[in-house]
Each structure stands twice: as C-alpha cells, then as structure tokens.
mmCIF file of C-alpha atoms in Angstrom:
data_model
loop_
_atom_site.group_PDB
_atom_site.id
_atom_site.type_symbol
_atom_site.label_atom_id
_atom_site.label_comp_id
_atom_site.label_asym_id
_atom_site.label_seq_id
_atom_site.Cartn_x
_atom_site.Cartn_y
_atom_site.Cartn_z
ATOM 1 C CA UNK A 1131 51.959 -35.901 -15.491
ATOM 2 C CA UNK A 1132 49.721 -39.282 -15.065
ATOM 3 C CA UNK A 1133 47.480 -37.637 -17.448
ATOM 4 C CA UNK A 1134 50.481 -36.580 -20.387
ATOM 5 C CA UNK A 1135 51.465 -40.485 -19.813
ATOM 6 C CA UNK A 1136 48.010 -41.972 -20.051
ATOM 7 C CA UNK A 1137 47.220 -39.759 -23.493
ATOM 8 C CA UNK A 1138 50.957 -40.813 -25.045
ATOM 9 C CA UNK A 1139 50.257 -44.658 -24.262
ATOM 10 C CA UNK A 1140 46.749 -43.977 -25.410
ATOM 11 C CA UNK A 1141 48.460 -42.655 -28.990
ATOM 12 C CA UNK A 1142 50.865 -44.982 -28.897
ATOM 13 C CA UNK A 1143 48.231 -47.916 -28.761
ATOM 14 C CA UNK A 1144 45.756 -46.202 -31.275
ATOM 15 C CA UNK A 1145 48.507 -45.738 -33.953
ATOM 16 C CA UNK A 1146 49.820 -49.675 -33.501
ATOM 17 C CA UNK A 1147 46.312 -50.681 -34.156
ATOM 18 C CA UNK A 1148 46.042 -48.600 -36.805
ATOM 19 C CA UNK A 1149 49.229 -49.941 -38.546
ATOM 20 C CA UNK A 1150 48.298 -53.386 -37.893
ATOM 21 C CA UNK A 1151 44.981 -52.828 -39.195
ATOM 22 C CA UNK A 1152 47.044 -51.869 -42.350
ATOM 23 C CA UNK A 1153 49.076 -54.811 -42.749
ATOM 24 C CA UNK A 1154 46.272 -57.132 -42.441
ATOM 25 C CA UNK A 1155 43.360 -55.170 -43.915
ATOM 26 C CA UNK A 1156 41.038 -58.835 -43.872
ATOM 27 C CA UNK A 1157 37.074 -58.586 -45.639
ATOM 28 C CA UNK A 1158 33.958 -58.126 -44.512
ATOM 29 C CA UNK A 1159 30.898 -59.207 -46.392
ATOM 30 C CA UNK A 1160 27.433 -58.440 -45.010
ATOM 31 C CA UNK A 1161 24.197 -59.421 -46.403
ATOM 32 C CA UNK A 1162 21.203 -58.051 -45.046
ATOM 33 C CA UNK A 1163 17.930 -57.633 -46.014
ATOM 34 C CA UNK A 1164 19.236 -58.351 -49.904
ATOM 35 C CA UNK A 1165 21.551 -55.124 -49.311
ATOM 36 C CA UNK A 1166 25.469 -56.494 -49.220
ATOM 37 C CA UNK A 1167 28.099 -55.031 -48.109
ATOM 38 C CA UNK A 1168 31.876 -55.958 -48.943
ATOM 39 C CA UNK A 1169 34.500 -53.884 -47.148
ATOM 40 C CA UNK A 1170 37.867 -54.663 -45.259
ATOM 41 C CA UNK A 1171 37.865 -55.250 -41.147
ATOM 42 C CA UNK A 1172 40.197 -52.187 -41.370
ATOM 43 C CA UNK A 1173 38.041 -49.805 -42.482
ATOM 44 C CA UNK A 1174 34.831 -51.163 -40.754
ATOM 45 C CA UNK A 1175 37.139 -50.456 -37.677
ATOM 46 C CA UNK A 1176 37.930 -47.039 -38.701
ATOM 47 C CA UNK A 1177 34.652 -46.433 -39.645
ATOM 48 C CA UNK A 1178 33.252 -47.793 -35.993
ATOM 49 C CA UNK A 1179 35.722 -45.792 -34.583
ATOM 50 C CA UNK A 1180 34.675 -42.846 -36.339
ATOM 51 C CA UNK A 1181 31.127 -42.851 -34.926
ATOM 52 C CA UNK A 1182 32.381 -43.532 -31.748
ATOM 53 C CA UNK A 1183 33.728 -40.529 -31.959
ATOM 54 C CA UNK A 1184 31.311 -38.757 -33.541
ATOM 55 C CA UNK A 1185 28.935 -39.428 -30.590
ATOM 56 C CA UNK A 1186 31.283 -38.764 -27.856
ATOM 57 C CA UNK A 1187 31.434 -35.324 -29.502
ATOM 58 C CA UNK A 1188 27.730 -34.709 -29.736
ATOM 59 C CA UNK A 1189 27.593 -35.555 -26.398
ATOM 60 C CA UNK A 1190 29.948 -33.246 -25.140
ATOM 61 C CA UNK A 1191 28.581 -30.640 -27.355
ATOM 62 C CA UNK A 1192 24.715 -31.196 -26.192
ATOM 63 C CA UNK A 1193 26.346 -30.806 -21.988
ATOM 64 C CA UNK A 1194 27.896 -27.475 -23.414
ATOM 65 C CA UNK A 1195 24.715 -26.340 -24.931
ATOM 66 C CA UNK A 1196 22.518 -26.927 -21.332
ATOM 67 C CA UNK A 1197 24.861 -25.235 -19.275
ATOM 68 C CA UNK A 1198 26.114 -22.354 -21.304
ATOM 69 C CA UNK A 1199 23.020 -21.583 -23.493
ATOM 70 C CA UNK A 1200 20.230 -20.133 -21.352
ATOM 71 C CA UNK A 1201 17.166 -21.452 -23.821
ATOM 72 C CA UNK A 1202 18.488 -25.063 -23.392
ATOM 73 C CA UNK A 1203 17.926 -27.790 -20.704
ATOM 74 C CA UNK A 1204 18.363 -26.995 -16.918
ATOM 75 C CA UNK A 1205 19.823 -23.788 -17.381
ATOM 76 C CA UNK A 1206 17.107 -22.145 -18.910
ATOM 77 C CA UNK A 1207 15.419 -22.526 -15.148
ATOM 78 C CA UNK A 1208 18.401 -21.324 -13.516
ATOM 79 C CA UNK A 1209 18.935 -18.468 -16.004
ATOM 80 C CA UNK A 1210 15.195 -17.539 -14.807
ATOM 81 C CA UNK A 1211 15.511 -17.976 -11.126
ATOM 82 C CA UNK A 1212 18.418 -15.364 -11.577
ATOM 83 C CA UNK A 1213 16.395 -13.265 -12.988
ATOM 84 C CA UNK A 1214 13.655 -13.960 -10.193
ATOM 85 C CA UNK A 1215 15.927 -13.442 -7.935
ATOM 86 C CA UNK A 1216 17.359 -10.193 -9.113
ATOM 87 C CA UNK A 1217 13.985 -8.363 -9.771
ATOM 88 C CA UNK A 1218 13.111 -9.561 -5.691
ATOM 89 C CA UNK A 1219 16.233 -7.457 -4.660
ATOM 90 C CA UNK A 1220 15.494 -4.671 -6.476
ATOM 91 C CA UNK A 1221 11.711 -4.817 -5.392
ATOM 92 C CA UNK A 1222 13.369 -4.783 -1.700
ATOM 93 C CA UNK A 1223 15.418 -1.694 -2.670
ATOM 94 C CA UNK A 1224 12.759 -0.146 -4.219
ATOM 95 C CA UNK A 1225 10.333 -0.860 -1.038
ATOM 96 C CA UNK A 1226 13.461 0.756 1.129
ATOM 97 C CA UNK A 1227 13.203 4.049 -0.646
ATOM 98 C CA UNK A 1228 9.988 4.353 -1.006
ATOM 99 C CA UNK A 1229 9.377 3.625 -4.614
ATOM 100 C CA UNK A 1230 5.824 1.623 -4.039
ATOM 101 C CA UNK A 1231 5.129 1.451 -7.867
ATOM 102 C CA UNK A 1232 8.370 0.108 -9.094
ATOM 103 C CA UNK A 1233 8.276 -2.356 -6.320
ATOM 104 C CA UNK A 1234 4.948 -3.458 -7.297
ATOM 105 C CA UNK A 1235 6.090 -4.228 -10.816
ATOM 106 C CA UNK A 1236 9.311 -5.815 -9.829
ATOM 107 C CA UNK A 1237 7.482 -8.067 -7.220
ATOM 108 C CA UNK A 1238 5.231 -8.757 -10.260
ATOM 109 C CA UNK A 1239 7.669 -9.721 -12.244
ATOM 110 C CA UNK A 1240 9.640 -11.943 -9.945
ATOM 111 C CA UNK A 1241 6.508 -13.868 -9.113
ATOM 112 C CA UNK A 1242 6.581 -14.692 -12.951
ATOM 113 C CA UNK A 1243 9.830 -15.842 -13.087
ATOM 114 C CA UNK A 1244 10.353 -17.709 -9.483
ATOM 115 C CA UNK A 1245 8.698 -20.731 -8.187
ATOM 116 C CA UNK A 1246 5.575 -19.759 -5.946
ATOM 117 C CA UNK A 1247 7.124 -18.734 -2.754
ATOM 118 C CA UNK A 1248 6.036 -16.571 0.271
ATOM 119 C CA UNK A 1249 8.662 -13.738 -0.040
ATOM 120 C CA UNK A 1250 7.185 -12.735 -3.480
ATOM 121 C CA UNK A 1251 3.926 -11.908 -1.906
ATOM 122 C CA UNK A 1252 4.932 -10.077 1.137
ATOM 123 C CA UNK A 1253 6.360 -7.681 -1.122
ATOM 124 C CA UNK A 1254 4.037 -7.210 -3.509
ATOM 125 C CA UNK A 1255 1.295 -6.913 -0.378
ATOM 126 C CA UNK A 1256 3.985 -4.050 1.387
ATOM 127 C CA UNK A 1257 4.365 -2.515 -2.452
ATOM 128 C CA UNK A 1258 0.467 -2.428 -2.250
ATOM 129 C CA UNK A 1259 0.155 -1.070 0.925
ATOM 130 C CA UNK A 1260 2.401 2.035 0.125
ATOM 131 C CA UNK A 1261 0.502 3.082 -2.898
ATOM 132 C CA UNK A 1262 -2.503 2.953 -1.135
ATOM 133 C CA UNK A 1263 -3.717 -0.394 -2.530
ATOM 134 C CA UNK A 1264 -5.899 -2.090 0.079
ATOM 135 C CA UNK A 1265 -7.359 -4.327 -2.196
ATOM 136 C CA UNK A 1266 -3.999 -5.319 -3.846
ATOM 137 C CA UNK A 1267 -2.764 -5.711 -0.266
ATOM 138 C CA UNK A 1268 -5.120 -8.063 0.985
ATOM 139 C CA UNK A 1269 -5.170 -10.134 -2.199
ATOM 140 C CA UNK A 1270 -1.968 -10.957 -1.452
ATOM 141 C CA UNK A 1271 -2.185 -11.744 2.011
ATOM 142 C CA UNK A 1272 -4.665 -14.205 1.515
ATOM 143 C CA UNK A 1273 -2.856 -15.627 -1.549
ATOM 144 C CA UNK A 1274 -0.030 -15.581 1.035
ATOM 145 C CA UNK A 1275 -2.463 -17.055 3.665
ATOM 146 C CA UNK A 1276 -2.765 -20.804 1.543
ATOM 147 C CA UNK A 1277 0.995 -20.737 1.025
ATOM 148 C CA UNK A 1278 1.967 -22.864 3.460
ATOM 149 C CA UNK A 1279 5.090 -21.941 5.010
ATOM 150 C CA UNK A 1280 3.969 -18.019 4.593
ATOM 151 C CA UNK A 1281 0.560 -18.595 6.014
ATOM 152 C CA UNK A 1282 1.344 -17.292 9.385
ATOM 153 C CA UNK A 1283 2.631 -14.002 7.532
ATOM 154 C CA UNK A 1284 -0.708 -13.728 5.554
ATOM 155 C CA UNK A 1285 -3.043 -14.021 8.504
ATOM 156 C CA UNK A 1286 -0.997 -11.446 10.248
ATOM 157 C CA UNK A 1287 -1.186 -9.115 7.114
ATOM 158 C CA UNK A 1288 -4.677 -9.853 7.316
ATOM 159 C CA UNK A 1289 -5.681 -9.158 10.665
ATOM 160 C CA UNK A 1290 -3.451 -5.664 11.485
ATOM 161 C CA UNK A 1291 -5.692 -4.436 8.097
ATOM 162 C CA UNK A 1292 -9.053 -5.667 9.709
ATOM 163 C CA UNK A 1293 -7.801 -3.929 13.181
ATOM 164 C CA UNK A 1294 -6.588 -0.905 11.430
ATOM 165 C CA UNK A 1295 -10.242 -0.297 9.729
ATOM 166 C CA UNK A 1296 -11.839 -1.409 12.905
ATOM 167 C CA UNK A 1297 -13.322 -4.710 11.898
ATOM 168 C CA UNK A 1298 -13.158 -6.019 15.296
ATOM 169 C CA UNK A 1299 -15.196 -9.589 14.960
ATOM 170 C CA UNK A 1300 -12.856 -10.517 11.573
ATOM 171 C CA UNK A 1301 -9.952 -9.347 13.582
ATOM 172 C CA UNK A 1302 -11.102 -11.896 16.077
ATOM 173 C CA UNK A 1303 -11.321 -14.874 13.965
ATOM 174 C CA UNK A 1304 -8.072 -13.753 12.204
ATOM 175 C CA UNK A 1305 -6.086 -13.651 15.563
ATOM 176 C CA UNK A 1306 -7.776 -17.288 16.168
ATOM 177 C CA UNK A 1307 -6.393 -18.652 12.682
ATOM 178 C CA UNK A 1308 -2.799 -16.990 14.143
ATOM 179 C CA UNK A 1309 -3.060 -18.894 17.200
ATOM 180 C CA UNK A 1310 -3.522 -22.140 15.139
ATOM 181 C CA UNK A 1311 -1.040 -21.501 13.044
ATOM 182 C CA UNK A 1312 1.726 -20.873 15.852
ATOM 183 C CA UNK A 1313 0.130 -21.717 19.356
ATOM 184 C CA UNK A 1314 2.991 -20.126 20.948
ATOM 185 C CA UNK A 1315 3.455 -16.871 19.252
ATOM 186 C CA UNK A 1316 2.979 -13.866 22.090
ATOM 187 C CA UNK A 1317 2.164 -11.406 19.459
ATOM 188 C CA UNK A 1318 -0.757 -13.699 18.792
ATOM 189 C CA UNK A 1319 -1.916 -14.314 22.407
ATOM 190 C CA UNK A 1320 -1.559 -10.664 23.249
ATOM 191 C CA UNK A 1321 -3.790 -9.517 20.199
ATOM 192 C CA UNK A 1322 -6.093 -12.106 20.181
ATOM 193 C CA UNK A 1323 -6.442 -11.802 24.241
ATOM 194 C CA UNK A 1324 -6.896 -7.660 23.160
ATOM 195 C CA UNK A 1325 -9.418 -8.364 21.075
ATOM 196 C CA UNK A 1326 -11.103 -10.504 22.769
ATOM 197 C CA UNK A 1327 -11.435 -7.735 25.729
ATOM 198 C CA UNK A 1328 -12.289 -5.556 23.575
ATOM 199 C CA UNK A 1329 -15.835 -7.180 22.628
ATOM 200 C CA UNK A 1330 -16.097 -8.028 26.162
ATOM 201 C CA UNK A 1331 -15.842 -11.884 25.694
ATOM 202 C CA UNK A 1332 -14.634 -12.729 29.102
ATOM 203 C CA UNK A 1333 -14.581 -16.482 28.559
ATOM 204 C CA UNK A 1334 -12.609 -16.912 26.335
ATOM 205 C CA UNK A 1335 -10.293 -13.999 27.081
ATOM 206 C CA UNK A 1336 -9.779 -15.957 30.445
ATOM 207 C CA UNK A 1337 -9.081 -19.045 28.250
ATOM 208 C CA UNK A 1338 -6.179 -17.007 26.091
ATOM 209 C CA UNK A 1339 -4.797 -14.801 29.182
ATOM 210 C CA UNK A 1340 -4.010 -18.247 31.018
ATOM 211 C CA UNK A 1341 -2.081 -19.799 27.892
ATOM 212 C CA UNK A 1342 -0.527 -16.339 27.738
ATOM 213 C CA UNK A 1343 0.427 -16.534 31.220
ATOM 214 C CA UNK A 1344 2.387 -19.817 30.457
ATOM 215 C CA UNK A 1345 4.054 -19.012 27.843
ATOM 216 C CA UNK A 1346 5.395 -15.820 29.913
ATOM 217 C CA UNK A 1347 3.380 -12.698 28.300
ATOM 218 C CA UNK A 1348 2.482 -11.310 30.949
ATOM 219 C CA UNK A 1349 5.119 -10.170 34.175
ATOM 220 C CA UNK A 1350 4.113 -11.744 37.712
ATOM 221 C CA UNK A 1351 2.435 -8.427 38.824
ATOM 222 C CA UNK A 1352 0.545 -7.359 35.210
ATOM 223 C CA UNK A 1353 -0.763 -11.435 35.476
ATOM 224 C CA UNK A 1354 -1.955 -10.961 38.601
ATOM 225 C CA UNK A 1355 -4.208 -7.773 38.145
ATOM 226 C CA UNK A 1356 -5.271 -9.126 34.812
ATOM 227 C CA UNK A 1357 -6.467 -12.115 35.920
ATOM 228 C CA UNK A 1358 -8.502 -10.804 38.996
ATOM 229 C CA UNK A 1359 -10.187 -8.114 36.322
ATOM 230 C CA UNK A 1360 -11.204 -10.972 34.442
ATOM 231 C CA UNK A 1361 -12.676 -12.649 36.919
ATOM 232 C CA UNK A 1362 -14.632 -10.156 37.977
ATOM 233 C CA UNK A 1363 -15.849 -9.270 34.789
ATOM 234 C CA UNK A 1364 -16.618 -12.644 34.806
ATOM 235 C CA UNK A 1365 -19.014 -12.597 38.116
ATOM 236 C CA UNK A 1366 -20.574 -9.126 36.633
ATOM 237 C CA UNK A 1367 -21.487 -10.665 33.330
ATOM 238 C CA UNK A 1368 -23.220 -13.700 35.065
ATOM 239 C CA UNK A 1369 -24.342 -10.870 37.332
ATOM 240 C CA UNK A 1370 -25.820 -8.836 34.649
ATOM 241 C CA UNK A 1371 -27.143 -11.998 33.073
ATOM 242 C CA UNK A 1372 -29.199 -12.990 35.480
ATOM 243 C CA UNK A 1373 -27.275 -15.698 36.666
ATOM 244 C CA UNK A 1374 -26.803 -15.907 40.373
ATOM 245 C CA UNK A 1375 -25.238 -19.443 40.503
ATOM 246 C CA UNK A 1376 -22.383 -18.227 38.584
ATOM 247 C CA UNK A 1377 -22.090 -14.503 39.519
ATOM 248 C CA UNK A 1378 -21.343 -15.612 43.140
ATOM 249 C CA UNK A 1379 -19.035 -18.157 42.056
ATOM 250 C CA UNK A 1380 -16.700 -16.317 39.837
ATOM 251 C CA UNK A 1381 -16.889 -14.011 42.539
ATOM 252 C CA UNK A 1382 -15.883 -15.933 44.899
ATOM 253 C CA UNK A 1383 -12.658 -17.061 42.565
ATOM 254 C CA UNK A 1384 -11.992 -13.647 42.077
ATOM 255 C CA UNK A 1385 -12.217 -12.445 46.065
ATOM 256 C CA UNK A 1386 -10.071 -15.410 46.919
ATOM 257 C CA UNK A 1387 -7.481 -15.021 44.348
ATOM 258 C CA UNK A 1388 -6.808 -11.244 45.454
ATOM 259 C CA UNK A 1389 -8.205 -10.515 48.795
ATOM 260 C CA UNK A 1390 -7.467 -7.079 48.627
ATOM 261 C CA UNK A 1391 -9.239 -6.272 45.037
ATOM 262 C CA UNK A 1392 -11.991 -4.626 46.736
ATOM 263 C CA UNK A 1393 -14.333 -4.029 43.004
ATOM 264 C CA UNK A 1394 -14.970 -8.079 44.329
ATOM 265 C CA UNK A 1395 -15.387 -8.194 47.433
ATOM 266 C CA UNK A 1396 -17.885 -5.661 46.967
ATOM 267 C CA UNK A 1397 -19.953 -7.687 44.647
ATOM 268 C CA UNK A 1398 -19.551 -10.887 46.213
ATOM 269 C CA UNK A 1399 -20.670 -9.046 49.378
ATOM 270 C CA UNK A 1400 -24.162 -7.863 47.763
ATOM 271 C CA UNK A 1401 -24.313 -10.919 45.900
ATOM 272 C CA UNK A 1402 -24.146 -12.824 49.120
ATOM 273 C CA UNK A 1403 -26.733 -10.854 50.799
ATOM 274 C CA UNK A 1404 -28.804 -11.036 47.972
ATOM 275 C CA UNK A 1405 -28.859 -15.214 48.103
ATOM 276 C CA UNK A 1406 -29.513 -14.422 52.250
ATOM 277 C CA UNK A 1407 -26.201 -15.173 53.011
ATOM 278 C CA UNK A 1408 -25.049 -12.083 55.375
ATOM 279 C CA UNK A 1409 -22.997 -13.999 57.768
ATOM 280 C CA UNK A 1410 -21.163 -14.349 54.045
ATOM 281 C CA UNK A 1411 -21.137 -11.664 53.100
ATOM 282 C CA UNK A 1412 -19.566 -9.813 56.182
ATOM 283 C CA UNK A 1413 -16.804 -12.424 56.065
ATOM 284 C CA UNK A 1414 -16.083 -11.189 52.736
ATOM 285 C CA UNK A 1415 -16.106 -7.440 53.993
ATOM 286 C CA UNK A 1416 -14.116 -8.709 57.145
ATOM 287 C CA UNK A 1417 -10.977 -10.372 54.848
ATOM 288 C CA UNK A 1418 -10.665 -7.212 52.661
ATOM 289 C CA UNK A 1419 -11.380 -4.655 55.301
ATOM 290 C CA UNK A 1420 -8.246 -6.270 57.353
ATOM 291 C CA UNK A 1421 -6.294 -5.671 54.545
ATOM 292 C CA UNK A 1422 -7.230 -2.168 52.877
ATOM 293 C CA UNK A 1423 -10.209 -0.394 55.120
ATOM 294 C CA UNK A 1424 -11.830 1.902 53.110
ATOM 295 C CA UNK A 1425 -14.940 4.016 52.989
ATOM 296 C CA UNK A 1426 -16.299 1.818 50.493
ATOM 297 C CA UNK A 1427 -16.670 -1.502 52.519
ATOM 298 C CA UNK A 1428 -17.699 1.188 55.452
ATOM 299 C CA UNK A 1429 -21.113 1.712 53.339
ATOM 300 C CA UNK A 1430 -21.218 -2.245 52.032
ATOM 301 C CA UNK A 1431 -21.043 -3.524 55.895
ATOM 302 C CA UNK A 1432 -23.242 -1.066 56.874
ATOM 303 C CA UNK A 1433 -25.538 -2.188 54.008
ATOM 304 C CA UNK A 1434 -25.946 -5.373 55.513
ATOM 305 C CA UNK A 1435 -28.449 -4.482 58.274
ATOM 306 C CA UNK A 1436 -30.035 -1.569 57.371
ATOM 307 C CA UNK A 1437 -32.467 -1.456 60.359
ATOM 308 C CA UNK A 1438 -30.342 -2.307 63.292
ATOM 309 C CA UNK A 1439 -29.814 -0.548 66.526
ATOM 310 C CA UNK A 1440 -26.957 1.817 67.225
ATOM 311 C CA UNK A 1441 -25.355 -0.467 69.684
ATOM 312 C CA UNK A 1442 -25.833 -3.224 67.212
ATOM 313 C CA UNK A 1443 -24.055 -1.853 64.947
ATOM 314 C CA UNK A 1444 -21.023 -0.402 67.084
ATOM 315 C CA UNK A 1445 -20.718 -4.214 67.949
ATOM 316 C CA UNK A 1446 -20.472 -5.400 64.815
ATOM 317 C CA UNK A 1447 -17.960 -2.460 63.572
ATOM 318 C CA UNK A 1448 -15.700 -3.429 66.546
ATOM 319 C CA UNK A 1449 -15.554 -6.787 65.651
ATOM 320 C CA UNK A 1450 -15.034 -5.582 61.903
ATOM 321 C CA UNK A 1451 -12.520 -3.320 63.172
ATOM 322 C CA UNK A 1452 -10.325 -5.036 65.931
ATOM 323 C CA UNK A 1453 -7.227 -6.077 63.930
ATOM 324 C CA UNK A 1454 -6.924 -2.235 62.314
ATOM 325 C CA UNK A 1455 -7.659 -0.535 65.389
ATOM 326 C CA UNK A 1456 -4.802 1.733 64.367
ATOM 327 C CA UNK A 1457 -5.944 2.646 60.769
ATOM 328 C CA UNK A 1458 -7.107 5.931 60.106
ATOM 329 C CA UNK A 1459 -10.519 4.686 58.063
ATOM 330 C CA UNK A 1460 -10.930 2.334 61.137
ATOM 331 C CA UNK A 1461 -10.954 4.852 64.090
ATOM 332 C CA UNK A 1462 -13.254 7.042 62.071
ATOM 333 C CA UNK A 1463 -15.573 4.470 61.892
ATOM 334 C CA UNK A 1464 -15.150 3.738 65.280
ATOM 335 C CA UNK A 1465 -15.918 7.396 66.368
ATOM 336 C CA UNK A 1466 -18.983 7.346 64.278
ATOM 337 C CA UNK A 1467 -20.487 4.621 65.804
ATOM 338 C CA UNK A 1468 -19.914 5.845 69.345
ATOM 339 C CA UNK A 1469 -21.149 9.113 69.057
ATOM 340 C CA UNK A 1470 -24.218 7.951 67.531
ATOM 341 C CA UNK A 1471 -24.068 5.927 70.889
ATOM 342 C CA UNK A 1472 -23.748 8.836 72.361
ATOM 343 C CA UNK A 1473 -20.362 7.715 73.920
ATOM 344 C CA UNK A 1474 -18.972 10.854 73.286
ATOM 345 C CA UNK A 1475 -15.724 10.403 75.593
ATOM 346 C CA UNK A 1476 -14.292 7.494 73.412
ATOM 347 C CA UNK A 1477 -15.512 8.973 70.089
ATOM 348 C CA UNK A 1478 -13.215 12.097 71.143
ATOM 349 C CA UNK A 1479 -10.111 9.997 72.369
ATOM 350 C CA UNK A 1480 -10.152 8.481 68.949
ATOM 351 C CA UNK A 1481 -10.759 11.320 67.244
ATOM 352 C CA UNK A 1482 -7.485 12.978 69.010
ATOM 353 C CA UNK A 1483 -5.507 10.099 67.849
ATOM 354 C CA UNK A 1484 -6.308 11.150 63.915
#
C-alpha cells in the first residue's frame, strides 16, 4: 500500500512539474566551443530527464544481463562451477558402479571447469586406480600432495601404492611426510611404526611406538610387549654391532621394564658375564627365575661357572631356587643337583612330590 501511495504522489508530482514547465517554458542559450544552443528550460528538463532515464534503464538492463545470461559477468563463473560441480557427482556415481573410464573423463572435465581443489584429484587418482592406471594414479596424488589442504590425502595415496608394490624405504619417507603433515594421525604412527619394523630400524621405531603410545594406539597390554621387543631388539643390534656399552644397557632397560621377558634376561645375563660381571649376571637370572623358572635360565645359570664342583653348584641352585621351592622346574633342578651329589634320599623325596 506504502508503495501504490509513494508511486501516485510520485505521478502526481512529475505531471505538476511537467505542467508548470508548460506554462513557463523560459530559454536557454548555450555557447560553447563556438557551437550555440537556444532551447527552452522546459525541454532541456525533459530532455535531462529523458537520459536520466535512459541510464537507469541500461542499468537495470546490464544487472539482468549478468545474472540471467550465462556468457556475461559473474554468472558466467557460477554457470561453470555448476557445471563443475555436476560432472564431480556424476564422476562419484560413476566411481560407485564401477565405471573407471567415465569417471576418469568426468573428473577431467570437472577439474576444467572448477577452481583447483583436492576432491577433483582424489577422483580422478581412484578413476585411475580402477582402470589399472598406476601412473595416472600417482600423478594425481602428488598433484594432490602440493594442494594444500589435500596434501595429507596425496601422501597417503602415495604411500599405500609404494607399500602395495613393496617399495619399503619410499614407503618410509612417505609415512614420515604423513606424520608431518598430521602428527597425531594413528593410521600414520601405526604404518610408519610398521614400516619402520619392518627394515629393522629399532631407533626410531622406539621413537614412533612411544608417540604412538601417547596418543593411545596401542592398548595397555599390546604397549607393554611392544615396547620390551623393542628394547631388546635394541640391546641385540648394539649386540650384533659390536657394541657392548650399549648392548648391556638397553638390556638392562629392557630386563627392568619386564622382569619376566626372559629373551632379556637371557642376554643381559651373557652379556654380563661376558663384561666379567657374574655376580650380575646371576642377579638377572635370580629376578626372572622367581618369577617364571624355566629350563632356559636352568642352562644360562648353569652357564655361569662352567667348571665348578657339584656341591658348588647345588649351593648356588638352592639359593637360586629358595623362593620357588614349590615349582615344578625348581624341584627338578633341585633333584638334579642332589643326585649328582649323590644325595639320593632328597633327590627322591622331591622327585615324589612331582
């Protein structure tokens, strides 16, 4: 209603000043650059008028023209992006049935259209992938790769093809780039800490398990026989190496940290003796024998002094023995040692308790 009011008063006001424009039509002279121009006010009104007019309509007209016209202006951009946009989805639906060429031409063609973005490339790379493209694929993982926000998504394209054709060492410094990319990402940590195991760098697999372990990869248990294996592996490398220093010192970690992993206290047992430390070494022995006797320490303690007496040795096996006295491994041992002591009345009273 405002509006019907507004254009009537408008009218209204527009014919007035057109009659009074009549009445009293006045005249104009211009002189201008030796050009003169004689003409009433009224019709250099109308005339002004006119043009305003004029313009307001070739305005209007040129707004029309961008956002109806799709060759014009701003709309030509967003009559493309729909198009982008539209040969994406149908790349997706083409990938979803199986259709690897067709989605390869439609992720072609929306890269054309659509502003560089990562989605365009993962499709193209899965479109790839399904015809059997390897090279296509990767070219678009790395392209992918340097895309900022999709870089995470290329290095991961990246690396499951260097794992999947067994290129270990580039799989290695793929997972690496991952990690950079998101520090926190378990799917990194756990392949990069697989790989890493795999070409027996113990290091820095140690380095990765223990981020892994804080950012909860790994359940209490699986952390706690992981990280005992690497330590070990750690003491046999150094071992292995030539290293004594450290061999006995990772081995040491690793005894401490799991008392009953007996793999270490077996090598920081011989490692001990080795460095003419046997008092040591049959502490070692000692700790894990109190918790899980077994015939394996049995031949390790018995290791240690190879040329001893009989009774010696019974002395020192009832000292190793005296808080299992009950265990089946240490009443054998027991038995052993006294018949070879020829106390043959004990051996058999703890040989009737098996």
């Amino acid at each position: 209603m405002r509006k019907l009011l507004t254009l009537l008063i408008t009218l209204l006001a527009a014919g007035a000043s057109i009659s009074w424009l009549a009445d009293h039509p006045g005249e104009v002279i211009i002189n201008w650059e030796g050009w003169q121009l004689e003409t009433s006010f009224a019709v250099l009104a109308m005339g002004g008028a006119f043009f305003l007019l004029l313009s307001l309509l070739l305005e209007a007209g040129v707004i029309w023209a961008k956002r109806e016209l799709p060759l014009i202006g701003d709309n030509r951009y967003f009559k493309q992006q729909q198009k982008g946009i539209h040969a994406l989805n149908q790349a997706v639906l083409a990938l979803a049935v199986g259709e690897g060429q067709k989605a390869k031409k439609l992720a072609g063609k929306a890269s054309r259209l659509l502003p560089p973005q990562p989605m365009t490339h993962v499709i193209a790379a899965q479109a790839a992938e399904l015809t059997g493209d390897k090279e296509g694929a990767r070219k678009e993982f790395e392209a992918l790769s340097e895309s900022g926000d999709g870089a995470f998504l290329g290095v991961r394209g990246l690396l499951v093809s260097s794992m999947a054709e067994g290129r270990t060492r580039e799989a290695i410094r793929l997972s690496g780039e991952a990690l950079l990319l998101k520090p926190k990402s378990k799917w990194a940590i756990k392949i990069h800490f697989q790989l890493l195991i795999k070409e027996a760098k113990w290091a820095e697999a140690l380095i990765t398990f223990r981020k892994g372990v804080k950012e909860k990869c790994f359940d209490d248990q699986e952390a706690k026989n992981t990280e005992r294996a690497l330590l070990f592996c750690k003491a046999r490398e150094a071992d292995l190496s030539g290293n004594p220093v450290e061999a006995i010192s990772f081995a040491k970690t690793a005894h401490a940290f799991d008392k009953s992993f007996i793999p270490a206290t077996l090598l920081l047992s011989r490692l001990e003796k080795a460095n003419n430390n046997k008092i040591k070494a049959s502490k070692a022995i000692e700790e894990t024998w109190n918790i899980k006797p077994t015939y394996l320490l049995k031949e390790a303690f018995n290791d240690l002094e190879m040329g001893e007496r009989a009774t010696e040795r019974l002395r020192r096996v009832q000292k190793l023995t005296s808080k299992t006295k009950k265990h089946i491994e240490s009443r054998i041992y027991l038995a052993e040692q006294n018949i070879k002591t020829e106390h043959f009345e004990v051996a058999d009273v703890l040989m009737d308790l098996l």
